[in-house]
Amino acid sequence: MTEKLDPKARVMYSEGYQGERDFKVLLKDPSCGEEIKGKYRVKAKQGNILILSLTYSELKNLLKDECVQYVSPAQRLEFK
């Protein structure tokens, strides 16, 4: 199940986390997005990529979905 996670997301998944985190999700095709949008909180959508806010249990459920190809943590830009 963790083969869909990038290395950083795999570490977060194995350690567990509290609250919600943002993840970038690559879907097999854009039509899958409607089903995902009904189940999870979507922050942004571009083609077959979604940015989702997920709790740990939601991430576990998302990884079981056949529509999902790849999941990585969304990166935030911080200014110095």
PDB file of N, CA and C in Angstrom:
ATOM      1  N   MET A   1       0.817  -1.194   0.000  1.00  0.00           N
ATOM      2  CA  MET A   1       0.000   0.000   0.000  1.00  0.00           C
ATOM      3  C   MET A   1       0.864   1.263   0.000  1.00  0.00           C
ATOM      4  N   THR A   2       2.027   1.225   0.621  1.00  0.00           N
ATOM      5  CA  THR A   2       2.869   2.421   0.694  1.00  0.00           C
ATOM      6  C   THR A   2       3.671   2.664  -0.574  1.00  0.00           C
ATOM      7  N   GLU A   3       3.546   1.796  -1.587  1.00  0.00           N
ATOM      8  CA  GLU A   3       4.278   2.009  -2.832  1.00  0.00           C
ATOM      9  C   GLU A   3       3.769   3.234  -3.583  1.00  0.00           C
ATOM     10  N   LYS A   4       2.586   3.746  -3.239  1.00  0.00           N
ATOM     11  CA  LYS A   4       2.044   4.948  -3.862  1.00  0.00           C
ATOM     12  C   LYS A   4       2.604   6.228  -3.237  1.00  0.00           C
ATOM     13  N   LEU A   5       3.340   6.086  -2.132  1.00  0.00           N
ATOM     14  CA  LEU A   5       3.864   7.249  -1.406  1.00  0.00           C
ATOM     15  C   LEU A   5       5.280   7.587  -1.841  1.00  0.00           C
ATOM     16  N   ASP A   6       5.586   8.888  -1.900  1.00  0.00           N
ATOM     17  CA  ASP A   6       6.969   9.275  -2.145  1.00  0.00           C
ATOM     18  C   ASP A   6       7.748   9.069  -0.842  1.00  0.00           C
ATOM     19  N   PRO A   7       9.086   9.133  -0.871  1.00  0.00           N
ATOM     20  CA  PRO A   7       9.876   8.822   0.338  1.00  0.00           C
ATOM     21  C   PRO A   7       9.515   9.659   1.575  1.00  0.00           C
ATOM     22  N   LYS A   8       9.295  10.971   1.411  1.00  0.00           N
ATOM     23  CA  LYS A   8       8.931  11.809   2.566  1.00  0.00           C
ATOM     24  C   LYS A   8       7.574  11.407   3.120  1.00  0.00           C
ATOM     25  N   ALA A   9       6.624  11.172   2.238  1.00  0.00           N
ATOM     26  CA  ALA A   9       5.287  10.777   2.673  1.00  0.00           C
ATOM     27  C   ALA A   9       5.317   9.403   3.344  1.00  0.00           C
ATOM     28  N   ARG A  10       6.187   8.528   2.885  1.00  0.00           N
ATOM     29  CA  ARG A  10       6.317   7.196   3.477  1.00  0.00           C
ATOM     30  C   ARG A  10       6.787   7.297   4.923  1.00  0.00           C
ATOM     31  N   VAL A  11       7.717   8.207   5.187  1.00  0.00           N
ATOM     32  CA  VAL A  11       8.205   8.415   6.554  1.00  0.00           C
ATOM     33  C   VAL A  11       7.077   8.967   7.424  1.00  0.00           C
ATOM     34  N   MET A  12       6.355   9.971   6.904  1.00  0.00           N
ATOM     35  CA  MET A  12       5.236  10.543   7.653  1.00  0.00           C
ATOM     36  C   MET A  12       4.190   9.479   7.953  1.00  0.00           C
ATOM     37  N   TYR A  13       3.924   8.627   6.982  1.00  0.00           N
ATOM     38  CA  TYR A  13       2.919   7.578   7.135  1.00  0.00           C
ATOM     39  C   TYR A  13       3.361   6.560   8.189  1.00  0.00           C
ATOM     40  N   SER A  14       4.615   6.156   8.141  1.00  0.00           N
ATOM     41  CA  SER A  14       5.094   5.139   9.083  1.00  0.00           C
ATOM     42  C   SER A  14       5.154   5.668  10.516  1.00  0.00           C
ATOM     43  N   GLU A  15       5.423   6.964  10.678  1.00  0.00           N
ATOM     44  CA  GLU A  15       5.495   7.553  12.016  1.00  0.00           C
ATOM     45  C   GLU A  15       4.136   8.001  12.522  1.00  0.00           C
ATOM     46  N   GLY A  16       3.175   8.145  11.607  1.00  0.00           N
ATOM     47  CA  GLY A  16       1.869   8.689  11.987  1.00  0.00           C
ATOM     48  C   GLY A  16       2.009  10.188  12.193  1.00  0.00           C
ATOM     49  N   TYR A  17       0.926  10.898  12.196  1.00  0.00           N
ATOM     50  CA  TYR A  17       0.971  12.337  12.449  1.00  0.00           C
ATOM     51  C   TYR A  17      -0.373  12.783  12.999  1.00  0.00           C
ATOM     52  N   GLN A  18      -0.364  13.930  13.665  1.00  0.00           N
ATOM     53  CA  GLN A  18      -1.569  14.492  14.266  1.00  0.00           C
ATOM     54  C   GLN A  18      -2.124  15.597  13.377  1.00  0.00           C
ATOM     55  N   GLY A  19      -3.409  15.804  13.427  1.00  0.00           N
ATOM     56  CA  GLY A  19      -4.027  16.892  12.674  1.00  0.00           C
ATOM     57  C   GLY A  19      -4.106  16.591  11.192  1.00  0.00           C
ATOM     58  N   GLU A  20      -4.171  17.654  10.389  1.00  0.00           N
ATOM     59  CA  GLU A  20      -4.254  17.518   8.944  1.00  0.00           C
ATOM     60  C   GLU A  20      -2.969  17.989   8.289  1.00  0.00           C
ATOM     61  N   ARG A  21      -2.622  17.368   7.194  1.00  0.00           N
ATOM     62  CA  ARG A  21      -1.473  17.763   6.372  1.00  0.00           C
ATOM     63  C   ARG A  21      -1.941  17.855   4.932  1.00  0.00           C
ATOM     64  N   ASP A  22      -1.253  18.675   4.163  1.00  0.00           N
ATOM     65  CA  ASP A  22      -1.571  18.806   2.742  1.00  0.00           C
ATOM     66  C   ASP A  22      -0.749  17.824   1.928  1.00  0.00           C
ATOM     67  N   PHE A  23      -1.409  17.170   0.976  1.00  0.00           N
ATOM     68  CA  PHE A  23      -0.755  16.211   0.098  1.00  0.00           C
ATOM     69  C   PHE A  23      -1.127  16.492  -1.345  1.00  0.00           C
ATOM     70  N   LYS A  24      -0.155  16.282  -2.223  1.00  0.00           N
ATOM     71  CA  LYS A  24      -0.376  16.365  -3.660  1.00  0.00           C
ATOM     72  C   LYS A  24      -0.660  14.953  -4.141  1.00  0.00           C
ATOM     73  N   VAL A  25      -1.801  14.780  -4.829  1.00  0.00           N
ATOM     74  CA  VAL A  25      -2.258  13.458  -5.240  1.00  0.00           C
ATOM     75  C   VAL A  25      -2.371  13.405  -6.759  1.00  0.00           C
ATOM     76  N   LEU A  26      -1.683  12.448  -7.361  1.00  0.00           N
ATOM     77  CA  LEU A  26      -1.761  12.226  -8.805  1.00  0.00           C
ATOM     78  C   LEU A  26      -2.791  11.132  -9.061  1.00  0.00           C
ATOM     79  N   LEU A  27      -3.791  11.463  -9.877  1.00  0.00           N
ATOM     80  CA  LEU A  27      -4.855  10.515 -10.203  1.00  0.00           C
ATOM     81  C   LEU A  27      -4.580   9.835 -11.528  1.00  0.00           C
ATOM     82  N   LYS A  28      -5.161   8.656 -11.734  1.00  0.00           N
ATOM     83  CA  LYS A  28      -4.978   7.940 -12.999  1.00  0.00           C
ATOM     84  C   LYS A  28      -5.565   8.710 -14.157  1.00  0.00           C
ATOM     85  N   ASP A  29      -6.721   9.359 -13.948  1.00  0.00           N
ATOM     86  CA  ASP A  29      -7.292  10.238 -14.962  1.00  0.00           C
ATOM     87  C   ASP A  29      -8.164  11.288 -14.281  1.00  0.00           C
ATOM     88  N   PRO A  30      -8.366  12.443 -14.919  1.00  0.00           N
ATOM     89  CA  PRO A  30      -9.101  13.541 -14.288  1.00  0.00           C
ATOM     90  C   PRO A  30     -10.533  13.195 -13.881  1.00  0.00           C
ATOM     91  N   SER A  31     -11.166  12.248 -14.548  1.00  0.00           N
ATOM     92  CA  SER A  31     -12.546  11.896 -14.204  1.00  0.00           C
ATOM     93  C   SER A  31     -12.654  11.276 -12.804  1.00  0.00           C
ATOM     94  N   CYS A  32     -11.573  10.734 -12.297  1.00  0.00           N
ATOM     95  CA  CYS A  32     -11.563  10.173 -10.940  1.00  0.00           C
ATOM     96  C   CYS A  32     -11.696  11.269  -9.879  1.00  0.00           C
ATOM     97  N   GLY A  33     -11.378  12.479 -10.249  1.00  0.00           N
ATOM     98  CA  GLY A  33     -11.369  13.584  -9.296  1.00  0.00           C
ATOM     99  C   GLY A  33     -12.702  13.842  -8.641  1.00  0.00           C
ATOM    100  N   GLU A  34     -13.798  13.638  -9.352  1.00  0.00           N
ATOM    101  CA  GLU A  34     -15.122  13.901  -8.785  1.00  0.00           C
ATOM    102  C   GLU A  34     -15.420  12.975  -7.610  1.00  0.00           C
ATOM    103  N   GLU A  35     -15.045  11.724  -7.728  1.00  0.00           N
ATOM    104  CA  GLU A  35     -15.251  10.767  -6.640  1.00  0.00           C
ATOM    105  C   GLU A  35     -14.413  11.166  -5.419  1.00  0.00           C
ATOM    106  N   ILE A  36     -13.173  11.534  -5.642  1.00  0.00           N
ATOM    107  CA  ILE A  36     -12.268  11.940  -4.559  1.00  0.00           C
ATOM    108  C   ILE A  36     -12.775  13.223  -3.904  1.00  0.00           C
ATOM    109  N   LYS A  37     -13.244  14.180  -4.721  1.00  0.00           N
ATOM    110  CA  LYS A  37     -13.723  15.463  -4.192  1.00  0.00           C
ATOM    111  C   LYS A  37     -14.909  15.273  -3.253  1.00  0.00           C
ATOM    112  N   GLY A  38     -15.684  14.229  -3.458  1.00  0.00           N
ATOM    113  CA  GLY A  38     -16.817  13.962  -2.582  1.00  0.00           C
ATOM    114  C   GLY A  38     -16.422  13.397  -1.231  1.00  0.00           C
ATOM    115  N   LYS A  39     -15.245  12.820  -1.137  1.00  0.00           N
ATOM    116  CA  LYS A  39     -14.814  12.156   0.094  1.00  0.00           C
ATOM    117  C   LYS A  39     -13.852  12.984   0.942  1.00  0.00           C
ATOM    118  N   TYR A  40     -13.044  13.837   0.312  1.00  0.00           N
ATOM    119  CA  TYR A  40     -11.967  14.540   1.019  1.00  0.00           C
ATOM    120  C   TYR A  40     -12.038  16.038   0.757  1.00  0.00           C
ATOM    121  N   ARG A  41     -11.350  16.812   1.594  1.00  0.00           N
ATOM    122  CA  ARG A  41     -11.322  18.265   1.442  1.00  0.00           C
ATOM    123  C   ARG A  41     -10.259  18.646   0.413  1.00  0.00           C
ATOM    124  N   VAL A  42     -10.715  19.185  -0.706  1.00  0.00           N
ATOM    125  CA  VAL A  42      -9.834  19.557  -1.812  1.00  0.00           C
ATOM    126  C   VAL A  42      -9.478  21.029  -1.702  1.00  0.00           C
ATOM    127  N   LYS A  43      -8.173  21.322  -1.724  1.00  0.00           N
ATOM    128  CA  LYS A  43      -7.715  22.708  -1.674  1.00  0.00           C
ATOM    129  C   LYS A  43      -7.491  23.269  -3.070  1.00  0.00           C
ATOM    130  N   ALA A  44      -7.079  22.412  -4.009  1.00  0.00           N
ATOM    131  CA  ALA A  44      -6.827  22.860  -5.380  1.00  0.00           C
ATOM    132  C   ALA A  44      -6.908  21.668  -6.319  1.00  0.00           C
ATOM    133  N   LYS A  45      -7.225  21.973  -7.587  1.00  0.00           N
ATOM    134  CA  LYS A  45      -7.292  20.925  -8.599  1.00  0.00           C
ATOM    135  C   LYS A  45      -6.730  21.469  -9.903  1.00  0.00           C
ATOM    136  N   GLN A  46      -5.884  20.678 -10.543  1.00  0.00           N
ATOM    137  CA  GLN A  46      -5.326  21.032 -11.851  1.00  0.00           C
ATOM    138  C   GLN A  46      -5.184  19.742 -12.645  1.00  0.00           C
ATOM    139  N   GLY A  47      -6.094  19.515 -13.581  1.00  0.00           N
ATOM    140  CA  GLY A  47      -6.041  18.302 -14.386  1.00  0.00           C
ATOM    141  C   GLY A  47      -6.211  17.063 -13.530  1.00  0.00           C
ATOM    142  N   ASN A  48      -5.204  16.194 -13.549  1.00  0.00           N
ATOM    143  CA  ASN A  48      -5.296  14.975 -12.741  1.00  0.00           C
ATOM    144  C   ASN A  48      -4.462  15.058 -11.459  1.00  0.00           C
ATOM    145  N   ILE A  49      -4.213  16.291 -10.995  1.00  0.00           N
ATOM    146  CA  ILE A  49      -3.503  16.507  -9.731  1.00  0.00           C
ATOM    147  C   ILE A  49      -4.414  17.265  -8.776  1.00  0.00           C
ATOM    148  N   LEU A  50      -4.517  16.763  -7.546  1.00  0.00           N
ATOM    149  CA  LEU A  50      -5.303  17.410  -6.501  1.00  0.00           C
ATOM    150  C   LEU A  50      -4.414  17.716  -5.312  1.00  0.00           C
ATOM    151  N   ILE A  51      -4.714  18.814  -4.622  1.00  0.00           N
ATOM    152  CA  ILE A  51      -4.091  19.096  -3.330  1.00  0.00           C
ATOM    153  C   ILE A  51      -5.181  18.852  -2.295  1.00  0.00           C
ATOM    154  N   LEU A  52      -4.932  17.889  -1.411  1.00  0.00           N
ATOM    155  CA  LEU A  52      -5.905  17.497  -0.400  1.00  0.00           C
ATOM    156  C   LEU A  52      -5.367  17.736   1.001  1.00  0.00           C
ATOM    157  N   SER A  53      -6.239  18.130   1.915  1.00  0.00           N
ATOM    158  CA  SER A  53      -5.923  18.188   3.338  1.00  0.00           C
ATOM    159  C   SER A  53      -6.425  16.894   3.949  1.00  0.00           C
ATOM    160  N   LEU A  54      -5.501  16.104   4.500  1.00  0.00           N
ATOM    161  CA  LEU A  54      -5.852  14.771   4.979  1.00  0.00           C
ATOM    162  C   LEU A  54      -5.382  14.528   6.403  1.00  0.00           C
ATOM    163  N   THR A  55      -6.232  13.870   7.177  1.00  0.00           N
ATOM    164  CA  THR A  55      -5.802  13.346   8.464  1.00  0.00           C
ATOM    165  C   THR A  55      -5.093  12.018   8.186  1.00  0.00           C
ATOM    166  N   TYR A  56      -4.503  11.446   9.203  1.00  0.00           N
ATOM    167  CA  TYR A  56      -3.791  10.179   9.027  1.00  0.00           C
ATOM    168  C   TYR A  56      -4.738   9.074   8.556  1.00  0.00           C
ATOM    169  N   SER A  57      -5.916   8.987   9.169  1.00  0.00           N
ATOM    170  CA  SER A  57      -6.866   7.932   8.771  1.00  0.00           C
ATOM    171  C   SER A  57      -7.384   8.163   7.350  1.00  0.00           C
ATOM    172  N   GLU A  58      -7.572   9.423   6.939  1.00  0.00           N
ATOM    173  CA  GLU A  58      -7.992   9.705   5.568  1.00  0.00           C
ATOM    174  C   GLU A  58      -6.910   9.309   4.573  1.00  0.00           C
ATOM    175  N   LEU A  59      -5.645   9.536   4.930  1.00  0.00           N
ATOM    176  CA  LEU A  59      -4.542   9.136   4.064  1.00  0.00           C
ATOM    177  C   LEU A  59      -4.530   7.621   3.883  1.00  0.00           C
ATOM    178  N   LYS A  60      -4.749   6.880   4.971  1.00  0.00           N
ATOM    179  CA  LYS A  60      -4.800   5.416   4.882  1.00  0.00           C
ATOM    180  C   LYS A  60      -5.896   4.971   3.924  1.00  0.00           C
ATOM    181  N   ASN A  61      -7.068   5.585   4.023  1.00  0.00           N
ATOM    182  CA  ASN A  61      -8.185   5.237   3.141  1.00  0.00           C
ATOM    183  C   ASN A  61      -7.906   5.632   1.699  1.00  0.00           C
ATOM    184  N   LEU A  62      -7.286   6.773   1.491  1.00  0.00           N
ATOM    185  CA  LEU A  62      -6.984   7.255   0.142  1.00  0.00           C
ATOM    186  C   LEU A  62      -6.038   6.306  -0.588  1.00  0.00           C
ATOM    187  N   LEU A  63      -5.085   5.743   0.129  1.00  0.00           N
ATOM    188  CA  LEU A  63      -4.113   4.849  -0.491  1.00  0.00           C
ATOM    189  C   LEU A  63      -4.764   3.567  -1.017  1.00  0.00           C
ATOM    190  N   LYS A  64      -5.925   3.206  -0.494  1.00  0.00           N
ATOM    191  CA  LYS A  64      -6.643   2.020  -0.953  1.00  0.00           C
ATOM    192  C   LYS A  64      -7.402   2.278  -2.252  1.00  0.00           C
ATOM    193  N   ASP A  65      -7.591   3.546  -2.602  1.00  0.00           N
ATOM    194  CA  ASP A  65      -8.369   3.913  -3.783  1.00  0.00           C
ATOM    195  C   ASP A  65      -7.591   3.596  -5.056  1.00  0.00           C
ATOM    196  N   GLU A  66      -8.226   2.887  -5.975  1.00  0.00           N
ATOM    197  CA  GLU A  66      -7.583   2.501  -7.242  1.00  0.00           C
ATOM    198  C   GLU A  66      -7.308   3.699  -8.147  1.00  0.00           C
ATOM    199  N   CYS A  67      -7.988   4.782  -7.914  1.00  0.00           N
ATOM    200  CA  CYS A  67      -7.862   5.985  -8.738  1.00  0.00           C
ATOM    201  C   CYS A  67      -6.522   6.708  -8.486  1.00  0.00           C
ATOM    202  N   VAL A  68      -5.961   6.499  -7.321  1.00  0.00           N
ATOM    203  CA  VAL A  68      -4.755   7.215  -6.899  1.00  0.00           C
ATOM    204  C   VAL A  68      -3.509   6.506  -7.412  1.00  0.00           C
ATOM    205  N   GLN A  69      -2.618   7.283  -8.068  1.00  0.00           N
ATOM    206  CA  GLN A  69      -1.361   6.728  -8.559  1.00  0.00           C
ATOM    207  C   GLN A  69      -0.196   7.040  -7.639  1.00  0.00           C
ATOM    208  N   TYR A  70      -0.136   8.289  -7.131  1.00  0.00           N
ATOM    209  CA  TYR A  70       1.033   8.725  -6.384  1.00  0.00           C
ATOM    210  C   TYR A  70       0.624   9.805  -5.389  1.00  0.00           C
ATOM    211  N   VAL A  71       1.228   9.798  -4.205  1.00  0.00           N
ATOM    212  CA  VAL A  71       0.941  10.784  -3.163  1.00  0.00           C
ATOM    213  C   VAL A  71       2.252  11.329  -2.626  1.00  0.00           C
ATOM    214  N   SER A  72       2.346  12.655  -2.542  1.00  0.00           N
ATOM    215  CA  SER A  72       3.531  13.279  -1.950  1.00  0.00           C
ATOM    216  C   SER A  72       3.083  14.459  -1.099  1.00  0.00           C
ATOM    217  N   PRO A  73       3.872  14.813  -0.075  1.00  0.00           N
ATOM    218  CA  PRO A  73       3.510  15.976   0.741  1.00  0.00           C
ATOM    219  C   PRO A  73       3.602  17.237  -0.115  1.00  0.00           C
ATOM    220  N   ALA A  74       2.631  18.135   0.052  1.00  0.00           N
ATOM    221  CA  ALA A  74       2.677  19.413  -0.658  1.00  0.00           C
ATOM    222  C   ALA A  74       3.766  20.264  -0.028  1.00  0.00           C
ATOM    223  N   GLN A  75       4.568  20.902  -0.854  1.00  0.00           N
ATOM    224  CA  GLN A  75       5.656  21.730  -0.356  1.00  0.00           C
ATOM    225  C   GLN A  75       5.174  23.160  -0.209  1.00  0.00           C
ATOM    226  N   ARG A  76       5.594  23.778   0.870  1.00  0.00           N
ATOM    227  CA  ARG A  76       5.245  25.171   1.114  1.00  0.00           C
ATOM    228  C   ARG A  76       6.502  26.022   0.919  1.00  0.00           C
ATOM    229  N   LEU A  77       6.314  27.148   0.283  1.00  0.00           N
ATOM    230  CA  LEU A  77       7.424  28.070   0.099  1.00  0.00           C
ATOM    231  C   LEU A  77       7.467  29.014   1.292  1.00  0.00           C
ATOM    232  N   GLU A  78       8.640  29.177   1.839  1.00  0.00           N
ATOM    233  CA  GLU A  78       8.806  30.084   2.980  1.00  0.00           C
ATOM    234  C   GLU A  78       9.827  31.148   2.616  1.00  0.00           C
ATOM    235  N   PHE A  79       9.449  32.390   2.845  1.00  0.00           N
ATOM    236  CA  PHE A  79      10.356  33.487   2.545  1.00  0.00           C
ATOM    237  C   PHE A  79      11.215  33.786   3.767  1.00  0.00           C
ATOM    238  N   LYS A  80      12.463  34.162   3.506  1.00  0.00           N
ATOM    239  CA  LYS A  80      13.379  34.488   4.621  1.00  0.00           C
ATOM    240  C   LYS A  80      13.431  35.975   4.828  1.00  0.00           C
TER     241      LYS A  80
END
